[in-house]
XYZ file of C-alpha atoms in Angstrom:
687
model
C 30.653 8.632 5.995
C 28.108 6.143 4.303
C 24.119 6.283 4.426
C 21.075 5.166 3.374
C 17.886 6.995 2.612
C 14.272 6.058 2.368
C 12.121 8.702 1.282
C 7.417 8.347 1.564
C 6.044 10.758 -0.148
C 2.304 10.773 1.292
C -0.190 13.678 0.549
C 0.429 15.407 3.045
C 4.095 15.094 5.021
C 7.071 13.292 3.341
C 8.880 10.833 5.572
C 12.185 10.595 5.414
C 14.574 7.834 7.253
C 18.552 7.901 7.599
C 20.542 4.888 8.464
C 24.527 5.741 9.349
C 27.065 3.050 8.845
C 26.837 2.168 12.402
C 23.387 1.223 11.932
C 21.986 4.431 14.052
C 18.308 5.537 12.345
C 17.120 9.156 11.873
C 14.021 10.405 11.565
C 12.871 13.265 9.938
C 9.350 14.712 8.386
C 8.859 17.772 6.380
C 5.459 18.846 3.689
C 4.859 17.776 1.072
C 4.664 20.054 -2.185
C 1.670 18.836 -3.829
C 2.580 18.672 -7.594
C 6.085 19.007 -7.175
C 7.058 16.246 -5.162
C 10.580 16.139 -6.174
C 10.984 19.514 -3.889
C 9.433 18.167 -1.183
C 12.391 15.048 -1.723
C 14.955 17.948 -1.456
C 13.677 19.756 0.918
C 13.824 16.701 3.335
C 17.119 16.002 2.158
C 18.184 19.476 3.073
C 16.814 19.318 6.352
C 18.918 16.087 7.560
C 22.040 17.605 5.746
C 21.846 20.836 8.039
C 21.479 18.650 10.769
C 25.133 16.543 9.884
C 26.981 19.922 9.212
C 26.843 19.133 5.360
C 25.492 20.809 2.267
C 23.128 18.931 0.505
C 25.380 17.613 -2.142
C 28.384 16.487 0.318
C 24.971 14.262 1.732
C 24.048 13.037 -1.127
C 27.064 12.059 -2.540
C 27.858 9.927 1.087
C 24.350 8.283 0.200
C 24.810 4.855 -1.219
C 21.357 3.866 -1.693
C 18.062 6.057 -1.967
C 14.745 3.963 -1.609
C 11.499 5.728 -2.266
C 8.010 5.470 -2.060
C 5.446 7.898 -3.905
C 1.829 7.921 -4.175
C 2.272 9.520 -7.483
C 0.608 6.412 -9.214
C -2.364 6.077 -7.035
C -3.171 10.167 -6.541
C -3.329 10.144 -10.380
C -5.762 7.520 -10.348
C -8.221 9.360 -7.293
C -7.597 12.862 -8.692
C -8.169 11.072 -12.393
C -4.870 12.921 -13.746
C -3.558 10.117 -15.729
C -3.077 9.947 -19.533
C -5.994 9.763 -21.983
C -6.081 5.949 -22.415
C -7.091 3.854 -25.561
C -8.311 0.120 -25.359
C -7.853 -2.268 -28.298
C -9.826 -5.272 -27.329
C -11.485 -8.817 -29.255
C -14.200 -7.949 -31.262
C -17.295 -7.912 -29.544
C -16.025 -7.348 -26.119
C -15.689 -3.477 -25.638
C -17.839 -3.034 -22.642
C -15.581 -5.379 -20.373
C -14.685 -1.812 -18.970
C -18.360 -0.547 -18.331
C -19.888 -4.136 -17.106
C -16.714 -5.060 -14.782
C -18.016 -7.626 -12.661
C -21.246 -7.299 -12.556
C -22.192 -4.490 -10.240
C -21.187 -1.631 -8.291
C -18.587 -2.187 -4.915
C -21.774 -2.132 -2.478
C -24.864 -2.772 -4.344
C -27.042 -1.752 -0.923
C -25.526 2.146 -0.763
C -27.550 4.325 -3.077
C -25.408 6.965 -2.397
C -22.883 5.078 -4.027
C -22.526 5.886 -8.074
C -22.575 2.771 -10.440
C -18.486 3.791 -11.385
C -17.622 4.632 -14.938
C -15.374 2.628 -16.839
C -11.944 3.550 -16.851
C -11.517 4.353 -20.309
C -14.313 5.862 -22.189
C -16.457 3.293 -24.663
C -15.793 5.922 -27.305
C -11.885 4.788 -27.110
C -12.385 1.616 -26.833
C -12.184 -0.461 -30.536
C -12.700 -4.075 -31.065
C -10.333 -5.836 -33.636
C -11.367 -9.057 -35.481
C -9.202 -12.069 -33.546
C -9.847 -14.609 -31.749
C -7.756 -17.204 -29.755
C -9.460 -20.063 -27.986
C -8.892 -21.128 -24.358
C -6.617 -24.026 -25.522
C -4.160 -20.917 -27.805
C -5.416 -22.305 -30.636
C -6.693 -19.853 -33.345
C -10.380 -19.800 -33.693
C -9.830 -16.684 -36.318
C -6.995 -14.571 -37.161
C -5.904 -11.151 -36.360
C -7.422 -9.080 -39.249
C -3.944 -6.248 -39.166
C -5.687 -3.963 -41.544
C -8.304 -3.595 -38.755
C -5.712 -3.197 -36.457
C -4.078 -0.014 -38.411
C -7.645 1.468 -38.489
C -8.223 1.173 -34.850
C -4.778 3.116 -34.547
C -5.130 5.862 -36.542
C -8.329 6.415 -34.700
C -6.746 6.433 -31.249
C -4.179 8.726 -32.816
C -6.789 11.082 -34.469
C -8.916 11.410 -30.809
C -5.560 12.229 -29.258
C -4.811 9.421 -27.138
C -1.529 9.088 -25.220
C -1.430 5.487 -24.350
C -2.535 2.156 -25.286
C -3.735 -0.597 -23.569
C -4.369 -3.778 -25.755
C -5.930 -7.097 -23.892
C -7.567 -9.544 -25.990
C -9.970 -12.381 -24.991
C -7.238 -15.209 -24.093
C -3.924 -13.911 -24.764
C -3.070 -15.927 -21.699
C -3.466 -19.072 -23.509
C -1.556 -17.235 -26.673
C -0.107 -13.940 -26.463
C 0.541 -13.962 -30.378
C -2.079 -11.534 -31.407
C -1.623 -9.400 -28.623
C 2.623 -9.180 -29.216
C 1.671 -8.715 -33.314
C -0.634 -5.433 -32.240
C 2.529 -4.065 -29.498
C 4.427 -4.522 -33.413
C 2.060 -2.508 -35.680
C 1.723 0.052 -32.576
C 5.347 0.855 -32.871
C 5.743 0.062 -36.237
C 2.101 2.745 -37.199
C 2.566 5.080 -34.245
C 5.963 5.346 -32.990
C 7.077 6.140 -29.538
C 3.430 6.185 -27.902
C 3.717 4.060 -24.822
C 1.406 0.918 -24.633
C 0.548 -2.205 -22.588
C 0.026 -5.571 -23.592
C -2.199 -7.922 -20.516
C -0.645 -11.352 -21.004
C 2.519 -8.752 -19.679
C 1.060 -6.527 -17.457
C -1.225 -8.559 -15.275
C -1.571 -13.021 -16.990
C -5.098 -13.319 -14.738
C -7.663 -15.638 -15.725
C -10.347 -13.119 -15.154
C -11.244 -10.908 -18.070
C -12.375 -7.420 -16.100
C -9.440 -7.719 -13.681
C -6.714 -8.339 -16.690
C -8.407 -5.406 -19.237
C -8.604 -2.734 -15.865
C -4.770 -3.624 -14.718
C -3.805 -2.886 -18.021
C -5.503 -0.071 -19.307
C -4.319 1.291 -15.008
C -0.779 0.294 -16.623
C -0.791 1.840 -19.930
C -2.855 5.591 -18.131
C 0.052 5.912 -15.675
C 3.293 5.079 -18.607
C 3.534 9.115 -19.588
C 2.992 10.582 -15.875
C 5.122 7.848 -14.432
C 8.184 8.169 -16.459
C 8.068 11.216 -16.186
C 7.801 11.767 -12.861
C 10.160 8.901 -12.342
C 12.726 10.385 -14.820
C 12.732 13.837 -13.197
C 13.030 12.355 -9.915
C 16.120 10.379 -10.673
C 17.620 13.577 -12.802
C 17.239 15.822 -10.150
C 18.365 13.483 -7.331
C 21.556 12.952 -9.456
C 22.097 16.853 -10.134
C 22.248 17.149 -6.294
C 25.157 15.109 -6.109
C 23.757 11.104 -5.841
C 25.948 9.035 -6.576
C 24.566 5.384 -5.312
C 21.541 3.057 -6.279
C 18.121 4.760 -6.761
C 15.305 2.281 -5.618
C 11.569 2.601 -5.491
C 9.177 0.819 -3.529
C 6.500 -1.690 -5.440
C 3.215 -2.742 -4.342
C 4.807 -6.333 -3.424
C 6.685 -4.853 -0.591
C 9.463 -4.236 -1.806
C 12.394 -2.801 -3.479
C 12.956 -2.401 -7.393
C 14.786 -0.934 -10.385
C 13.295 2.424 -11.782
C 13.780 1.109 -15.440
C 11.440 -1.682 -14.019
C 8.846 1.095 -12.555
C 8.795 2.625 -15.922
C 8.033 -0.677 -18.189
C 5.382 -1.901 -14.960
C 4.231 1.606 -13.690
C 1.589 -0.502 -11.965
C 3.291 -1.989 -9.646
C 3.791 1.399 -8.247
C 0.205 1.435 -6.824
C -0.157 1.572 -3.269
C 3.882 1.910 -3.040
C 4.120 3.622 0.172
C 1.616 1.587 2.311
C 2.920 -1.835 1.225
C 5.730 -1.434 3.138
C 3.882 -0.368 6.155
C 3.595 -4.420 7.559
C 6.959 -4.852 6.773
C 8.304 -2.060 9.106
C 6.090 -3.624 11.304
C 7.491 -7.128 11.267
C 11.099 -5.672 11.399
C 10.380 -3.514 14.507
C 9.049 -6.885 16.054
C 11.657 -8.571 15.534
C 13.839 -6.146 16.862
C 11.677 -6.608 20.350
C 12.945 -10.293 20.282
C 8.869 -11.604 20.553
C 8.635 -15.128 19.295
C 5.309 -14.051 17.733
C 4.413 -12.177 15.266
C 0.310 -11.300 14.851
C -0.591 -8.021 14.200
C -3.021 -5.868 12.816
C -1.019 -2.914 11.377
C -2.323 0.775 11.128
C -0.580 3.643 9.598
C -2.098 7.056 10.322
C -0.666 9.715 8.632
C -2.247 13.204 7.465
C -4.552 11.850 4.165
C -5.319 8.215 4.793
C -5.575 5.722 6.763
C -4.488 2.381 5.873
C -4.635 -1.148 7.620
C -2.590 -4.126 6.765
C -1.969 -7.715 8.404
C 0.748 -9.899 9.517
C -0.247 -13.394 10.575
C 2.473 -15.460 11.970
C 5.102 -13.319 10.667
C 3.599 -13.616 6.859
C 2.219 -10.361 5.086
C -0.769 -12.201 3.391
C -0.617 -11.024 -0.097
C -3.532 -10.766 -2.697
C -4.325 -10.121 -6.420
C -7.660 -7.508 -5.802
C -6.064 -4.016 -5.056
C -8.527 -1.861 -5.629
C -8.040 2.108 -6.125
C -11.495 4.271 -6.558
C -12.979 1.708 -7.595
C -10.611 0.485 -10.107
C -9.167 -3.415 -10.047
C -5.324 -3.136 -9.903
C -4.587 -6.735 -10.190
C -1.275 -6.978 -9.784
C 0.643 -8.963 -6.854
C 0.465 -6.790 -3.748
C 0.206 -6.484 0.005
C -2.764 -7.087 1.191
C -3.660 -2.905 2.100
C -7.335 -1.215 3.184
C -6.916 2.273 2.889
C -9.784 4.713 4.084
C -9.159 8.738 3.842
C -9.043 9.458 7.285
C -6.185 11.133 8.365
C -4.937 14.039 10.424
C -6.042 16.631 7.776
C -9.409 14.911 7.127
C -12.371 17.354 7.199
C -15.502 17.683 9.533
C -18.228 18.472 8.578
C -22.377 18.599 9.925
C -25.049 17.956 6.867
C -28.513 19.217 6.718
C -29.364 16.561 9.468
C -27.245 17.025 12.113
C -25.162 14.218 11.441
C -21.092 14.493 11.833
C -18.784 13.014 9.089
C -15.135 13.361 8.810
C -13.663 12.504 5.681
C -12.449 11.201 3.315
C -12.035 14.447 2.196
C -8.656 16.108 3.467
C -6.974 19.078 3.538
C -4.243 17.761 2.523
C -0.639 19.767 3.438
C -2.062 22.887 0.889
C -4.241 24.325 2.745
C -4.402 21.910 5.250
C -6.063 22.290 9.000
C -7.120 25.712 10.006
C -4.044 25.565 12.448
C -1.568 25.269 10.176
C -2.202 28.773 9.115
C -1.662 28.056 5.505
C -5.620 29.131 4.513
C -7.447 26.338 5.248
C -10.641 27.057 7.208
C -12.331 24.278 7.630
C -11.318 21.537 10.780
C -9.853 18.757 10.550
C -8.874 15.990 13.156
C -5.272 17.823 13.673
C -7.561 20.879 14.838
C -9.680 18.149 16.960
C -6.407 16.931 18.428
C -4.836 20.344 19.275
C -8.176 21.541 20.782
C -8.271 18.268 23.263
C -5.158 19.255 24.118
C -3.163 16.176 22.566
C -1.062 18.144 20.369
C 2.142 20.753 21.334
C 1.398 23.711 19.377
C 4.965 24.791 19.781
C 6.511 21.497 18.691
C 4.613 19.978 15.880
C 6.319 17.469 12.960
C 9.623 17.172 14.795
C 9.764 20.952 15.898
C 9.174 21.981 11.625
C 6.102 23.552 12.803
C 3.648 26.097 14.933
C 0.279 25.120 15.312
C -2.265 28.103 15.722
C -4.979 26.898 18.854
C -6.973 29.876 17.857
C -7.367 29.090 14.336
C -8.217 25.090 15.231
C -10.726 26.794 17.744
C -12.837 29.210 14.881
C -12.668 26.161 12.330
C -14.192 23.857 14.613
C -17.077 26.131 16.445
C -18.594 27.798 13.174
C -18.209 24.228 11.161
C -19.171 21.506 14.672
C -20.203 23.278 17.179
C -22.562 25.922 16.327
C -24.785 23.358 14.137
C -24.704 20.693 17.270
C -24.850 23.121 20.411
C -21.667 21.586 21.804
C -18.767 23.300 23.644
C -15.685 24.116 21.350
C -14.054 21.065 23.492
C -16.963 18.681 23.484
C -17.196 19.180 19.739
C -12.545 18.392 19.518
C -13.851 15.433 21.157
C -16.645 14.380 18.526
C -14.758 14.691 16.097
C -11.620 12.375 17.060
C -14.310 9.832 18.289
C -15.954 9.731 14.826
C -13.152 9.469 13.017
C -11.927 6.717 15.447
C -15.363 4.990 14.668
C -14.902 4.791 10.637
C -11.070 3.437 11.746
C -13.077 0.372 13.695
C -15.266 -0.145 10.693
C -12.627 -0.582 7.819
C -10.290 -2.840 10.421
C -13.311 -4.895 10.646
C -13.512 -5.217 6.636
C -10.282 -6.800 6.635
C -10.667 -8.442 9.997
C -13.755 -9.800 11.405
C -15.222 -9.922 8.373
C -12.599 -12.951 6.801
C -12.391 -14.459 9.365
C -9.572 -13.246 11.244
C -10.240 -12.259 15.223
C -8.979 -8.841 16.194
C -8.428 -9.702 19.828
C -6.092 -12.432 19.232
C -3.518 -9.751 17.471
C -1.467 -7.060 18.865
C -2.758 -3.787 16.983
C 0.855 -1.698 15.433
C 0.162 1.533 15.266
C 1.972 3.894 12.888
C 1.725 7.395 11.731
C 2.463 10.678 13.323
C -1.049 10.726 14.708
C -1.942 6.830 15.279
C -0.606 7.530 18.714
C -3.365 9.642 19.673
C -6.140 7.208 18.620
C -4.661 3.852 18.923
C -6.150 2.761 22.660
C -9.629 3.899 21.950
C -9.365 1.834 18.476
C -7.947 -1.191 20.150
C -10.343 -1.103 22.984
C -13.488 -0.725 20.367
C -12.002 -4.266 18.832
C -11.074 -6.061 22.029
C -7.852 -5.764 21.678
C -5.317 -6.090 24.924
C -2.401 -4.812 23.454
C -0.661 -2.218 21.423
C 2.688 -1.625 20.285
C 4.009 1.637 19.140
C 7.335 1.302 17.583
C 10.709 3.376 17.861
C 9.863 4.761 14.140
C 5.979 4.966 14.563
C 6.171 8.529 12.975
C 7.670 7.543 10.070
C 6.355 3.495 9.811
C 5.827 3.016 5.761
C 9.628 5.160 5.129
C 11.468 2.846 7.699
C 9.575 -0.184 5.927
C 11.041 1.340 2.719
C 14.561 1.007 4.092
C 14.638 -2.310 5.229
C 12.751 -3.712 2.462
C 14.875 -6.025 0.077
C 14.395 -6.451 -4.045
C 11.369 -7.901 -4.657
C 9.287 -8.325 -8.185
C 6.658 -11.084 -9.437
C 6.314 -13.109 -12.500
C 2.974 -15.034 -13.346
C 1.281 -17.431 -15.389
C -2.012 -18.585 -16.582
C -2.240 -22.129 -16.602
C -5.382 -23.715 -15.463
C -4.560 -27.613 -13.745
C -6.935 -29.265 -11.309
C -6.180 -32.075 -9.475
C -8.116 -35.050 -11.324
C -6.509 -34.188 -14.486
C -3.305 -32.737 -13.438
C -0.455 -32.247 -16.048
C 3.011 -32.262 -14.396
C 4.330 -31.273 -17.794
C 2.356 -28.080 -18.174
C 3.046 -27.407 -14.178
C 6.487 -27.668 -14.650
C 6.845 -26.098 -17.950
C 5.101 -22.714 -16.142
C 7.742 -23.023 -12.924
C 10.396 -23.514 -15.396
C 9.534 -20.211 -17.390
C 8.589 -18.172 -13.958
C 12.453 -18.953 -12.472
C 14.208 -17.768 -15.982
C 12.407 -14.990 -15.711
C 12.878 -14.686 -11.920
C 16.460 -15.229 -12.642
C 16.474 -12.873 -15.462
C 15.164 -9.859 -12.846
C 17.820 -10.912 -10.668
C 20.333 -10.759 -12.703
C 19.770 -7.103 -13.834
C 19.263 -5.993 -10.239
C 22.614 -7.271 -10.184
C 21.809 -9.396 -6.656
C 24.562 -11.926 -5.685
C 23.967 -15.229 -5.956
C 23.960 -16.144 -2.246
C 21.039 -13.201 -1.754
C 18.265 -14.739 -3.873
C 15.603 -16.680 -3.083
C 12.303 -17.346 -4.925
C 9.376 -17.742 -3.685
C 6.183 -19.607 -5.325
C 2.088 -19.506 -5.117
C -0.562 -20.508 -6.691
C -4.291 -19.218 -7.045
C -6.225 -22.031 -5.868
C -10.555 -23.147 -5.616
C -11.961 -26.442 -4.913
C -14.365 -26.611 -8.354
C -17.691 -24.614 -8.773
C -15.874 -22.013 -6.249
C -16.191 -18.449 -7.842
C -13.068 -17.258 -6.139
C -9.510 -18.322 -5.275
C -6.954 -17.771 -3.068
C -3.729 -16.953 -2.794
C -1.449 -20.608 -1.875
C 1.931 -20.284 -1.059
C 4.570 -23.595 -2.022
C 8.084 -24.739 -2.089
C 7.883 -27.355 -4.423
C 10.176 -26.039 -7.363
C 9.148 -29.237 -10.119
C 6.502 -31.434 -9.553
C 8.375 -35.076 -9.858
C 5.746 -37.376 -8.516
C 1.977 -37.719 -7.261
C 3.499 -37.218 -3.540
C 4.491 -33.666 -4.560
C 0.307 -32.836 -5.705
C -0.755 -34.591 -2.759
C 1.439 -32.515 -0.803
C 0.164 -29.194 -2.713
C -3.480 -30.296 -2.336
C -3.140 -30.559 1.498
C -1.724 -27.446 1.864
C -4.971 -25.697 0.075
C -6.786 -27.695 2.206
C -5.191 -26.299 5.965
C -5.843 -23.216 4.465
C -8.998 -23.377 3.150
C -10.217 -24.784 6.768
C -8.130 -21.859 8.473
C -9.638 -18.880 6.348
C -13.473 -20.596 6.287
C -13.665 -23.204 9.014
C -14.412 -26.103 6.354
C -12.659 -28.686 3.746
C -13.907 -30.345 0.892
C -13.066 -33.532 -0.779
C -13.998 -31.830 -3.910
C -10.916 -31.713 -6.922
C -8.584 -28.556 -6.697
C -8.287 -26.262 -9.021
C -4.769 -24.021 -10.121
C -5.484 -20.937 -12.065
C -2.230 -18.940 -11.789
C 1.052 -19.559 -10.859
C 3.178 -17.181 -9.335
C 6.956 -16.725 -8.792
C 8.485 -13.547 -6.529
C 12.288 -12.909 -7.225
C 13.861 -11.817 -4.268
C 17.059 -10.418 -3.595
C 17.823 -9.670 0.163
C 20.098 -6.614 1.041
C 22.121 -6.899 4.009
C 20.673 -6.359 6.911
C 22.469 -3.979 9.702
C 22.071 -3.667 13.304
C 19.331 -1.240 13.603
C 19.642 1.491 16.898
C 17.144 3.837 17.467
C 17.458 6.856 19.956
C 20.123 8.821 21.674
C 20.674 7.856 25.374
C 18.131 7.074 28.064
C 17.274 8.287 31.822
C 16.738 5.844 34.338
C 13.858 8.178 35.606
C 10.687 9.356 34.000
C 11.560 12.270 32.813
C 7.982 14.261 32.755
C 7.791 17.670 30.797
C 4.732 18.822 32.019
C 1.038 18.981 32.968
C -0.841 19.476 30.450
C -4.951 20.235 30.173
C -6.627 18.037 28.397
C -10.403 16.878 27.461
C -10.686 13.510 27.443
C -14.534 12.117 27.991
C -13.231 9.164 30.182
C -11.862 11.706 33.193
C -15.482 13.515 32.722
C -14.062 16.508 30.836
C -11.520 18.757 31.458
C -8.388 17.428 33.061
C -4.574 17.725 34.020
C -2.896 14.793 33.073
C 1.386 14.942 33.074
C 3.497 14.980 29.318
C 6.100 12.312 29.391
C 9.329 12.693 27.437
C 9.699 9.865 25.167
C 13.338 10.167 24.219
C 14.841 10.050 27.640
C 13.226 6.745 28.691
C 15.102 3.590 29.405
C 14.114 0.216 28.649
C 11.845 -1.783 31.273
C 10.056 2.064 32.276
C 6.494 1.804 32.960
C 3.633 4.483 33.044
C 0.643 4.475 34.387
C -2.604 6.105 32.313
C -3.736 8.745 31.900
C -0.456 10.567 30.342
C 1.166 11.281 27.635
C 4.172 10.387 25.934
C 5.963 12.667 23.401
C 8.601 11.208 20.860
C 9.952 13.571 18.020
C 7.603 12.746 15.584
C 4.265 11.412 17.285
C 2.289 11.880 20.493
C 1.032 8.786 22.615
C -2.119 9.315 24.450
C -2.529 6.869 27.106
C -5.925 6.360 28.694
C -7.150 5.462 32.012
C -6.782 2.116 32.623
C -3.816 1.306 31.088
C -0.076 0.988 30.974
C 2.881 1.748 28.939
C 6.429 -0.476 29.413
C 9.423 1.120 27.178
C 11.346 -1.422 25.578
C 14.782 -1.771 25.530
C 14.558 -0.641 21.840
C 12.604 2.389 22.110
C 9.105 0.799 21.453
C 6.494 1.230 23.699
C 4.136 -1.495 24.746
C 0.579 -0.914 26.201
C -1.260 -3.110 27.945
C -5.530 -2.491 28.021
C -7.140 -3.394 30.968
């Protein structure tokens, strides 16, 4: 028996997906072990092995590929547990990380403080050097000054070094030499060079990305090496890969060299999973808003005409990590999000989370504050005796006590009314976040289907869709482990970029072609390292483009490997006009500027005939009636509960009802109709 295993380590649960040789998919969930994520992964492997009647070593010895997505990098940034990092920059530019781009994220919200720089100013040292924007040397590098900076950083106990010079993207010679001096005078210290990490034109974003990359190197190296060592010791003989922010898998060595690619590692797989699931439904079109609601966070991404948008504007805790990544918006709104009432009598839910330890009050692990999971249990939306695939039993009385003490009493409501208000509040938080990534960017949610993933999304999907004016919701068969499934089915990917500013009124064909040829060499070298078969390789190109006078660029995909004539340039420009018009409803006759060129190396993995679930029944298998509190039904009411594992394709279920699945529950509100697909997905129509 050969299997493949994919793992997504979240803040509350670790999700696992196993694929057998036949294509059969099995899904699992186990609590995350904070600070010891490998323990949680191995606990999940043990859970899988026990189901097959094997020991852990037997299972892993038959595993040909073990793919993992982890929030280790993201959490290190959020919790500020990254390494103490020093910054070497061009003299006179010590305040780049302090000044940023001139303001905080929301200028008009006085409750938000101006963010602290990612690297403190006293750990930032300017050195004498200057390249100009054309790559010429204005001021030679003062190597003695560099050695002094290295000595000072060493004395301050720095654990890693970031190097970002003003025009390294035009000529990296000085950065490369500083790297050599670091290795000479401080052997073994991790360091990152900006022209390798994020060769973007924007100085702050390049500095921020380089600082983050350097700060993560000690932690990621330790975590990834421990993961690989323990998996090998436990019996893994197959290939180990990690999920990158680009939405694809990559090798362990690649991640250790550029740990910034682990930012948003798990969430980047959600749209990949959703697209694969919709393809399996034989849908002719795919325009979807994908939400993944787990225990700690709520992640939002978009699929536009089968395409998953990429960008370089990823932000974690106010810091731009600036590498090519799937566009994902994340807020603190999960099952573990804590509810509270402020002194003015207003209710808030999140962003603080109870995580897996101590967890929601109903987990009986020491948590006493009410969470969204507690509210859903009190509302009757969860089966207390069969939670997380039967691995946990929930305590209803502890949930009621927590909500009563911290919410109901302060608002003079019944416990059930308070639980419903918690649900409504977190749903409004989710709607506002979806607005940010759709309506405020010209995307009309009414023209999209809502794909609901994550263990908790099925409980809230219908109210969210209704609030946004959407007419259809799709709950994939792997909804409870959406990102883990996306990790399983994703290809190998890595991106390579070069900053070569060009414009249409003075386009230098030789410069453009040299840049593309260099990117192709880097992409091919990566695919060689990944041992990707020749017939599975693909290189995708994009450029950052804007009209002259605009401040911001948009990412423009193109399929020209070499510019041979004016016709090639005209085709690229017309593609930009069309994309700009689609996004902003206007095109201009101004010259178009291209600031950066990118190649994405893709090594396609063999696809399998994916099969979900077991034998279906021709009749609707009702498990029981359950008492729920639903405002739409006037309060407490009994609704039927359907066993989702026993539904045949084509089965239609009218709301109000609930569909219980192993790792998620779908709540069908009044005026909804659910249709079960032959592949195991649930399509919900809102009337």
